[in-house]
Short mmCIF file of C-alpha atoms in Angstrom, two decimals:
data_model
loop_
_atom_site.label_atom_id
_atom_site.label_comp_id
_atom_site.label_asym_id
_atom_site.label_seq_id
_atom_site.Cartn_x
_atom_site.Cartn_y
_atom_site.Cartn_z
CA MET A 566 88.02 0.64 82.16
CA ASP A 567 90.13 -1.75 79.25
CA LYS A 568 93.77 -1.38 80.48
CA ASN A 569 94.93 -2.43 76.82
CA LEU A 570 93.47 0.60 75.38
CA SER A 571 96.04 2.76 74.10
CA GLY A 572 96.42 6.89 75.16
CA LYS A 573 95.90 8.01 71.68
CA VAL A 574 92.29 5.68 71.26
CA ILE A 575 91.28 6.67 75.12
CA HIS A 576 91.52 10.92 73.65
CA ARG A 577 89.74 9.95 70.56
CA LEU A 578 86.33 8.14 72.50
CA THR A 579 86.94 11.04 75.18
CA GLN A 580 86.49 13.21 71.99
CA TYR A 581 83.56 11.10 71.08
CA HIS A 582 81.96 11.38 73.94
CA CYS A 583 82.16 15.30 74.16
CA ILE A 584 80.93 15.01 70.14
CA VAL A 585 77.42 12.88 71.22
CA MET A 586 76.55 14.08 74.05
CA ASN A 587 76.28 17.98 72.59
CA MET A 588 74.89 16.14 69.63
CA GLU A 589 72.55 14.11 72.55
CA GLU A 590 71.59 17.92 73.75
CA GLN A 591 70.66 18.78 70.49
CA GLY A 592 67.61 16.32 69.77
CA LYS A 593 69.85 14.79 67.33
CA ASP A 594 69.71 10.29 67.40
CA VAL A 595 72.01 9.24 64.67
CA VAL A 596 75.72 10.67 63.88
CA SER A 597 77.01 9.70 60.80
CA GLY A 598 81.54 8.35 60.89
CA PRO A 599 82.21 11.18 57.60
CA CYS A 600 80.69 14.24 60.17
CA ILE A 601 82.86 12.88 63.63
CA ALA A 602 85.77 12.14 60.91
CA LYS A 603 85.31 16.35 59.85
CA LEU A 604 85.09 17.51 63.15
CA LEU A 605 88.36 16.48 64.38
CA LYS A 606 90.24 16.64 61.03
CA ILE A 607 90.37 13.38 61.35
CA ASP A 608 90.60 9.99 58.39
CA ASP A 609 87.21 9.07 58.26
CA SER A 610 89.10 5.04 58.23
CA GLN A 611 90.36 6.39 61.57
CA VAL A 612 86.63 6.62 63.24
CA ARG A 613 85.44 3.02 60.81
CA LYS A 614 88.54 1.47 63.42
CA ASP A 615 87.60 2.81 66.78
CA MET A 616 83.60 1.95 66.16
CA LYS A 617 84.71 -1.69 66.06
CA ILE A 618 86.17 -1.87 69.63
CA LEU A 619 82.88 -0.07 70.17
CA GLY A 620 81.01 -2.82 68.46
CA LYS A 621 80.23 -0.80 66.47
CA ALA A 622 77.66 0.68 68.93
CA GLY A 623 74.08 1.22 67.07
CA LYS A 624 75.26 0.96 62.83
CA THR A 625 72.61 1.97 60.92
CA LYS A 626 72.20 2.35 57.45
CA VAL A 627 72.65 6.39 58.07
CA GLY A 628 75.73 6.22 61.14
CA TYR A 629 75.37 5.43 64.72
CA LYS A 630 72.73 5.91 67.04
CA VAL A 631 74.09 8.84 69.79
CA SER A 632 73.05 7.48 72.84
CA GLU A 633 74.07 4.09 72.33
CA MET A 634 77.70 5.19 71.48
CA LYS A 635 77.60 7.16 74.47
CA ARG A 636 76.58 4.67 76.52
CA ILE A 637 78.90 2.53 75.01
CA ILE A 638 82.31 5.01 75.54
CA GLU A 639 81.17 5.44 79.48
CA LYS A 640 81.04 1.98 79.93
CA ILE A 641 84.22 1.45 78.19
CA LEU A 642 86.38 4.46 79.93
CA GLY A 643 84.61 2.88 83.30
CA PHE A 644 82.95 6.73 83.86
CA GLU A 645 81.12 5.01 86.37
CA LYS A 646 84.26 3.98 88.61
CA ALA A 647 84.70 6.48 91.01
CA LYS A 648 88.55 7.36 91.10
CA ASP A 649 88.85 9.64 94.51
CA ALA A 650 92.10 12.34 94.33
CA PHE A 651 92.97 15.14 96.62
CA ILE A 652 94.03 18.74 95.38
CA VAL A 653 97.18 20.14 96.19
CA GLY A 654 97.87 23.75 96.74
CA SER A 655 94.50 25.77 97.41
CA GLY A 656 95.40 28.28 94.82
CA ASN A 657 94.17 30.06 92.15
CA LEU A 658 94.59 26.58 89.80
CA GLY A 659 93.39 24.09 92.38
CA LEU A 660 90.18 26.38 93.12
CA ALA A 661 89.68 25.71 89.26
CA LEU A 662 90.06 22.58 89.48
CA ALA A 663 87.81 21.70 92.30
CA LYS A 664 85.11 24.04 90.98
CA TYR A 665 85.24 22.20 87.84
CA ASP A 666 81.98 19.95 88.50
CA ASP A 667 82.67 18.58 84.82
CA PHE A 668 85.26 15.97 86.52
CA ASN A 669 82.48 14.15 88.61
CA PHE A 670 80.43 13.54 85.42
CA TYR A 671 83.71 11.37 84.63
CA GLY A 672 84.45 9.73 87.91
CA PHE A 673 87.07 12.09 88.65
CA LYS A 674 86.13 12.62 92.35
CA ILE A 675 88.42 15.52 94.59
CA ARG A 676 87.40 14.57 98.09
CA ALA A 677 89.05 16.76 99.75
CA MET A 678 92.43 20.24 99.11
CA PHE A 679 95.10 21.04 101.13
CA ASP A 680 97.38 23.89 101.48
CA ASN A 681 99.63 25.18 104.31
CA ASP A 682 98.20 28.61 104.98
CA PRO A 683 96.39 29.21 107.92
CA LEU A 684 94.07 31.64 106.02
CA LYS A 685 92.89 29.03 103.30
CA ILE A 686 92.12 25.97 106.26
CA ASN A 687 88.88 24.76 106.52
CA ILE A 688 86.77 26.70 103.93
CA ALA A 689 84.78 24.69 102.05
CA VAL A 690 85.68 25.04 97.18
CA ASN A 691 82.37 23.86 96.14
CA GLY A 692 81.71 21.04 99.11
CA LYS A 693 85.28 20.59 99.30
CA GLN A 694 86.86 21.45 102.35
CA VAL A 695 90.62 23.09 102.59
CA PHE A 696 92.97 21.65 105.35
CA HIS A 697 96.34 21.29 106.53
CA ILE A 698 98.74 19.83 104.55
CA SER A 699 99.39 18.01 107.34
CA LYS A 700 96.64 16.33 107.34
CA LEU A 701 97.45 13.89 104.71
CA PRO A 702 99.09 11.11 105.10
CA GLU A 703 96.22 10.39 107.33
CA LEU A 704 92.78 11.85 105.25
CA ALA A 705 95.10 9.79 101.98
CA LYS A 706 94.81 6.64 104.49
CA LYS A 707 91.47 7.19 105.85
CA MET A 708 89.49 7.70 102.71
CA SER A 709 92.63 5.52 100.55
CA VAL A 710 93.03 8.25 98.21
CA GLU A 711 95.90 6.78 95.56
CA ILE A 712 96.01 10.05 92.85
CA ALA A 713 97.00 14.02 94.17
CA VAL A 714 96.66 17.22 91.62
CA LEU A 715 99.74 18.75 91.99
CA THR A 716 98.82 22.56 92.13
CA VAL A 717 101.65 24.22 94.39
CA PRO A 718 103.96 27.28 92.92
CA ARG A 719 106.70 26.02 91.20
CA LYS A 720 108.94 26.73 93.75
CA PHE A 721 107.90 24.19 95.90
CA ALA A 722 106.68 21.09 94.07
CA GLN A 723 109.17 18.97 94.65
CA GLU A 724 109.23 19.10 98.12
CA THR A 725 105.46 18.83 98.19
CA CYS A 726 105.93 15.55 95.55
CA ASP A 727 108.44 14.12 98.52
CA TYR A 728 106.03 14.55 100.52
CA LEU A 729 103.21 12.82 98.85
CA VAL A 730 105.80 10.22 98.13
CA THR A 731 105.86 9.44 101.64
CA SER A 732 102.20 9.85 102.17
CA GLY A 733 100.77 6.43 100.14
CA ILE A 734 99.92 8.95 96.72
CA LYS A 735 100.89 6.97 93.81
CA TYR A 736 99.61 9.05 90.95
CA ILE A 737 100.37 12.63 91.09
CA TRP A 738 98.78 15.23 88.58
CA ASN A 739 101.38 17.60 87.75
CA PHE A 740 100.40 21.03 87.13
CA THR A 741 103.50 22.63 88.00
CA PRO A 742 106.21 23.63 85.02
CA THR A 743 108.15 21.46 86.67
CA VAL A 744 110.01 17.85 86.24
CA LEU A 745 109.65 15.78 89.49
CA ASP A 746 111.86 13.36 90.65
CA VAL A 747 109.63 10.38 92.34
CA PRO A 748 110.55 5.99 92.44
CA ASP A 749 109.59 4.04 89.65
CA ASN A 750 106.22 2.77 91.52
CA ILE A 751 104.84 6.19 91.23
CA GLN A 752 103.06 7.82 88.29
CA VAL A 753 103.46 11.05 87.44
CA TRP A 754 101.04 12.50 84.27
CA ASN A 755 102.87 16.19 83.71
CA GLU A 756 99.92 19.11 82.40
CA ASN A 757 102.93 20.53 80.04
CA LEU A 758 100.80 23.32 79.16
CA ILE A 759 103.70 25.66 77.73
CA GLY A 760 104.57 23.05 75.95
CA ASN A 761 101.42 22.49 74.45
CA PHE A 762 101.17 26.22 73.65
CA LEU A 763 104.58 26.43 72.03
CA GLN A 764 103.37 23.22 70.17
CA PHE A 765 100.90 24.94 69.19
CA THR A 766 101.45 28.29 68.60
CA LYS A 767 104.77 26.99 66.12
CA ASP A 768 103.49 28.40 63.07
CA ILE A 769 103.33 31.86 64.49
CA MET B 1269 110.88 28.93 66.58
CA ASP B 1270 111.86 26.54 64.42
CA LYS B 1271 108.98 25.02 62.42
CA ASN B 1272 110.35 22.23 61.55
CA LEU B 1273 110.57 21.06 65.01
CA SER B 1274 107.97 17.57 66.01
CA GLY B 1275 105.50 18.17 68.89
CA LYS B 1276 107.42 15.61 70.88
CA VAL B 1277 110.58 17.53 70.43
CA ILE B 1278 108.85 20.54 71.33
CA HIS B 1279 107.52 18.95 75.00
CA ARG B 1280 111.22 17.18 75.35
CA LEU B 1281 112.94 20.56 75.18
CA THR B 1282 110.07 22.03 76.94
CA GLN B 1283 111.12 19.43 79.63
CA TYR B 1284 114.72 19.90 79.48
CA HIS B 1285 114.33 23.51 80.51
CA CYS B 1286 112.59 22.98 82.82
CA ILE B 1287 115.44 20.19 84.73
CA VAL B 1288 118.38 23.37 83.47
CA MET B 1289 115.93 26.19 85.51
CA ASN B 1290 115.70 24.11 89.04
CA MET B 1291 119.45 23.42 88.14
CA GLU B 1292 120.38 26.47 87.76
CA GLU B 1293 118.13 27.98 91.25
CA GLN B 1294 120.40 25.41 93.05
CA GLY B 1295 123.45 26.42 91.80
CA LYS B 1296 124.45 23.52 89.38
CA ASP B 1297 126.46 24.20 86.54
CA VAL B 1298 126.54 20.91 84.84
CA VAL B 1299 123.51 18.73 84.39
CA SER B 1300 124.84 15.05 82.69
CA GLY B 1301 122.31 13.30 79.77
CA PRO B 1302 122.08 10.24 82.45
CA CYS B 1303 120.62 12.39 85.05
CA ILE B 1304 118.13 13.68 82.67
CA ALA B 1305 116.64 10.73 81.22
CA LYS B 1306 116.46 9.11 84.46
CA LEU B 1307 114.47 11.88 85.84
CA LEU B 1308 111.80 12.16 82.31
CA LYS B 1309 111.83 8.34 82.46
CA ILE B 1310 113.18 8.24 79.03
CA ASP B 1311 116.46 6.10 77.23
CA ASP B 1312 119.53 7.92 77.29
CA SER B 1313 119.63 7.78 73.72
CA GLN B 1314 116.76 9.92 73.22
CA VAL B 1315 118.74 12.77 75.31
CA ARG B 1316 121.74 12.49 72.97
CA LYS B 1317 119.81 12.90 70.02
CA ASP B 1318 117.97 15.65 71.43
CA MET B 1319 121.27 17.54 72.18
CA LYS B 1320 122.50 17.18 68.30
CA ILE B 1321 119.38 19.55 67.96
CA LEU B 1322 120.60 22.20 70.56
CA GLY B 1323 124.24 22.01 69.04
CA LYS B 1324 125.87 19.79 71.95
CA ALA B 1325 124.67 22.55 74.21
CA GLY B 1326 128.53 22.97 76.84
CA LYS B 1327 129.10 18.72 76.03
CA THR B 1328 132.12 18.40 78.72
CA LYS B 1329 133.72 15.63 79.54
CA VAL B 1330 131.01 15.60 83.03
CA GLY B 1331 128.01 16.49 80.76
CA TYR B 1332 126.67 19.72 79.59
CA LYS B 1333 126.95 23.77 81.06
CA VAL B 1334 123.43 23.90 82.68
CA SER B 1335 122.97 27.72 81.49
CA GLU B 1336 124.32 27.75 77.78
CA MET B 1337 121.56 24.44 77.39
CA LYS B 1338 118.76 26.46 79.11
CA ARG B 1339 120.20 29.58 76.92
CA ILE B 1340 119.55 27.54 73.44
CA ILE B 1341 116.37 26.36 74.31
CA GLU B 1342 114.88 29.35 74.91
CA LYS B 1343 116.29 30.61 72.07
CA ILE B 1344 115.12 27.53 69.94
CA LEU B 1345 111.53 28.08 71.33
CA GLY B 1346 111.18 31.17 70.78
CA PHE B 1347 110.59 32.50 74.69
CA GLU B 1348 112.23 36.38 73.66
CA LYS B 1349 109.08 36.47 71.08
CA ALA B 1350 105.63 37.48 72.73
CA LYS B 1351 102.68 36.04 71.07
CA ASP B 1352 99.57 37.91 72.47
CA ALA B 1353 96.51 36.20 73.17
CA PHE B 1354 93.04 36.57 75.16
CA ILE B 1355 91.18 34.94 77.80
CA VAL B 1356 87.24 34.36 76.96
CA GLY B 1357 85.62 33.76 79.81
CA SER B 1358 86.71 34.91 82.94
CA GLY B 1359 85.34 31.81 85.02
CA ASN B 1360 87.54 30.19 87.58
CA LEU B 1361 90.02 28.52 85.26
CA GLY B 1362 90.43 32.03 82.95
CA LEU B 1363 90.88 33.37 86.12
CA ALA B 1364 93.10 30.59 87.47
CA LEU B 1365 95.73 31.15 83.92
CA ALA B 1366 94.94 35.01 83.65
CA LYS B 1367 96.95 35.31 87.41
CA TYR B 1368 99.98 32.51 86.01
CA ASP B 1369 102.72 34.52 85.50
CA ASP B 1370 104.70 31.72 84.75
CA PHE B 1371 103.44 32.23 81.13
CA ASN B 1372 104.81 35.63 80.73
CA PHE B 1373 108.27 33.81 80.49
CA TYR B 1374 107.69 31.65 78.06
CA GLY B 1375 106.50 34.65 75.30
CA PHE B 1376 102.63 33.61 76.32
CA LYS B 1377 101.11 37.85 76.84
CA ILE B 1378 97.26 37.17 77.96
CA ARG B 1379 96.18 41.03 76.90
CA ALA B 1380 93.42 40.67 78.19
CA MET B 1381 90.37 39.45 79.62
CA PHE B 1382 86.16 38.98 78.02
CA ASP B 1383 83.05 37.66 79.31
CA ASN B 1384 79.09 38.57 78.83
CA ASP B 1385 78.29 38.77 82.85
CA PRO B 1386 77.78 43.16 83.81
CA LEU B 1387 79.50 41.89 87.45
CA LYS B 1388 83.33 40.88 85.97
CA ILE B 1389 83.38 43.63 83.35
CA ASN B 1390 86.02 46.73 84.20
CA ILE B 1391 87.07 44.70 86.84
CA ALA B 1392 91.21 43.71 86.68
CA VAL B 1393 93.09 41.11 86.90
CA ASN B 1394 96.70 40.54 87.60
CA GLY B 1395 97.10 43.72 85.30
CA LYS B 1396 94.57 42.33 82.91
CA GLN B 1397 91.44 44.20 82.27
CA VAL B 1398 87.88 42.68 81.66
CA PHE B 1399 85.93 43.25 78.92
CA HIS B 1400 82.82 43.09 77.76
CA ILE B 1401 82.94 39.94 74.80
CA SER B 1402 81.02 42.76 72.35
CA LYS B 1403 84.56 44.39 72.31
CA LEU B 1404 86.73 41.28 70.80
CA PRO B 1405 86.78 41.90 67.34
CA GLU B 1406 87.14 45.71 67.66
CA LEU B 1407 90.32 44.87 70.25
CA ALA B 1408 91.73 42.04 68.58
CA LYS B 1409 91.82 44.29 65.53
CA LYS B 1410 93.67 47.30 67.23
CA MET B 1411 95.70 44.93 69.33
CA SER B 1412 96.94 42.40 65.93
CA VAL B 1413 95.27 39.34 69.12
CA GLU B 1414 95.19 36.05 66.55
CA ILE B 1415 95.47 33.72 70.03
CA ALA B 1416 92.18 33.39 72.49
CA VAL B 1417 92.31 30.70 75.20
CA LEU B 1418 88.58 29.49 75.85
CA THR B 1419 87.17 28.65 79.27
CA VAL B 1420 83.36 29.52 78.59
CA PRO B 1421 80.89 27.14 80.50
CA ARG B 1422 80.98 23.82 77.89
CA LYS B 1423 77.25 25.06 76.52
CA PHE B 1424 78.15 28.38 75.44
CA ALA B 1425 81.75 26.90 74.05
CA GLN B 1426 80.58 26.61 70.17
CA GLU B 1427 78.85 29.82 69.85
CA THR B 1428 81.49 31.96 71.47
CA CYS B 1429 84.11 30.01 69.17
CA ASP B 1430 81.72 31.40 66.10
CA TYR B 1431 81.71 35.08 67.31
CA LEU B 1432 86.03 33.75 67.52
CA VAL B 1433 86.50 33.33 64.42
CA THR B 1434 84.50 35.76 62.92
CA SER B 1435 86.16 38.15 64.83
CA GLY B 1436 89.33 37.75 63.46
CA ILE B 1437 90.57 34.55 66.15
CA LYS B 1438 92.73 32.36 64.46
CA TYR B 1439 94.58 30.65 67.23
CA ILE B 1440 92.23 29.00 69.87
CA TRP B 1441 93.36 26.96 72.89
CA ASN B 1442 90.31 25.02 73.94
CA PHE B 1443 89.96 24.06 77.30
CA THR B 1444 86.16 23.35 77.38
CA PRO B 1445 85.39 19.80 77.07
CA THR B 1446 84.09 20.40 73.94
CA VAL B 1447 84.78 19.65 69.99
CA LEU B 1448 84.85 22.73 68.35
CA ASP B 1449 82.86 23.26 64.42
CA VAL B 1450 85.57 25.28 62.77
CA PRO B 1451 86.74 25.95 59.38
CA ASP B 1452 89.85 24.10 57.67
CA ASN B 1453 92.39 28.34 58.30
CA ILE B 1454 91.30 27.71 62.22
CA GLN B 1455 93.66 25.86 64.76
CA VAL B 1456 92.57 24.58 67.78
CA TRP B 1457 94.39 22.73 70.38
CA ASN B 1458 91.86 21.36 72.45
CA GLU B 1459 93.06 20.45 76.53
CA ASN B 1460 91.75 17.78 77.07
CA LEU B 1461 91.77 17.57 80.68
CA ILE B 1462 89.61 14.50 81.15
CA GLY B 1463 91.09 12.57 78.25
CA ASN B 1464 94.87 12.77 80.06
CA PHE B 1465 93.27 11.80 83.92
CA LEU B 1466 91.86 8.50 81.96
CA GLN B 1467 94.58 7.88 80.25
CA PHE B 1468 97.13 8.42 83.43
CA THR B 1469 95.06 6.64 86.14
CA LYS B 1470 93.34 3.45 83.54
CA ASP B 1471 95.24 1.56 85.56
CA ILE B 1472 93.30 1.74 88.88
#
């Protein structure tokens, strides 16, 4: 992926991709800028600006070519480059994410799951085996995995995080409602679901 | 909740709340501004600015009082006000969200779940019953529910969304990788997990 893309641009490109994927399924060949802007409730000029990043993506008199826009976004966002990850915590959310096949399409590959519950060890979920957490350092090294999705219960979040860091994990996608204390060289993305909910429903 | 709070402030307050909740559990009475700033990797001055919104939350010479900061954030973000919601789509993700007890604490109350699969109807998950989707309009009216969490498969997202809109739902928390086409009076929050993942791992 182009590392100079801002977070906001990455988000909009992902959403443009959702739109053209949907249009392609509906057999539509062309999509107009104003149509995209209306669906996303953003300004038309923003779409035009983003399209310059895509090299206009097959601009015609009536709009952009759906297949070409899709292909160019996939190239820019690097969907073809697999990024291997572990899911740490095989509870409901961990299992749901493991079963979410759409992730594969975007290059996000779950290679294995981990838990400390003996009842869960060795089961396979959607082709992903659950290992005991003590196997993580060895498997992270062997499989060259640096990304972990953290879905353990809140009270175990920090100690599990510390263990991931000592195991060589560099990127932690944090689904727990916890602020993790990590060294500066570790990237954490907090999936702040509660914050999103409160923001989205603040007028109620 | 104070409707003038920006999305960014709501997100930071939610994270401050995670921090003080954790500190309280560890038996700590006071937290310093620099300690919060370091955990969140933000500037110290930002924390001081936010603390003004909280009326300094029990500022002492050594920091802020944990219990008071927690109480004030809960009041400002309106955790005591219940917001009732339905989960639409009782697949893995829907079930994971239904089982996520932490939501209750923040005032987010799942009242019922919906699906169109006869095998799922009438089961109860964490005290929430699954109803056939055809019951939604009636129950939304009866229970005065205006919020729906959309977790159906991607290909059914738009038609389900249209049905929610005609059923009186006003807020749609969209977990599907789809851009929904909705009237202007409907609020949609897109939980763009893929966009987050791509942004967070863009240096790989």
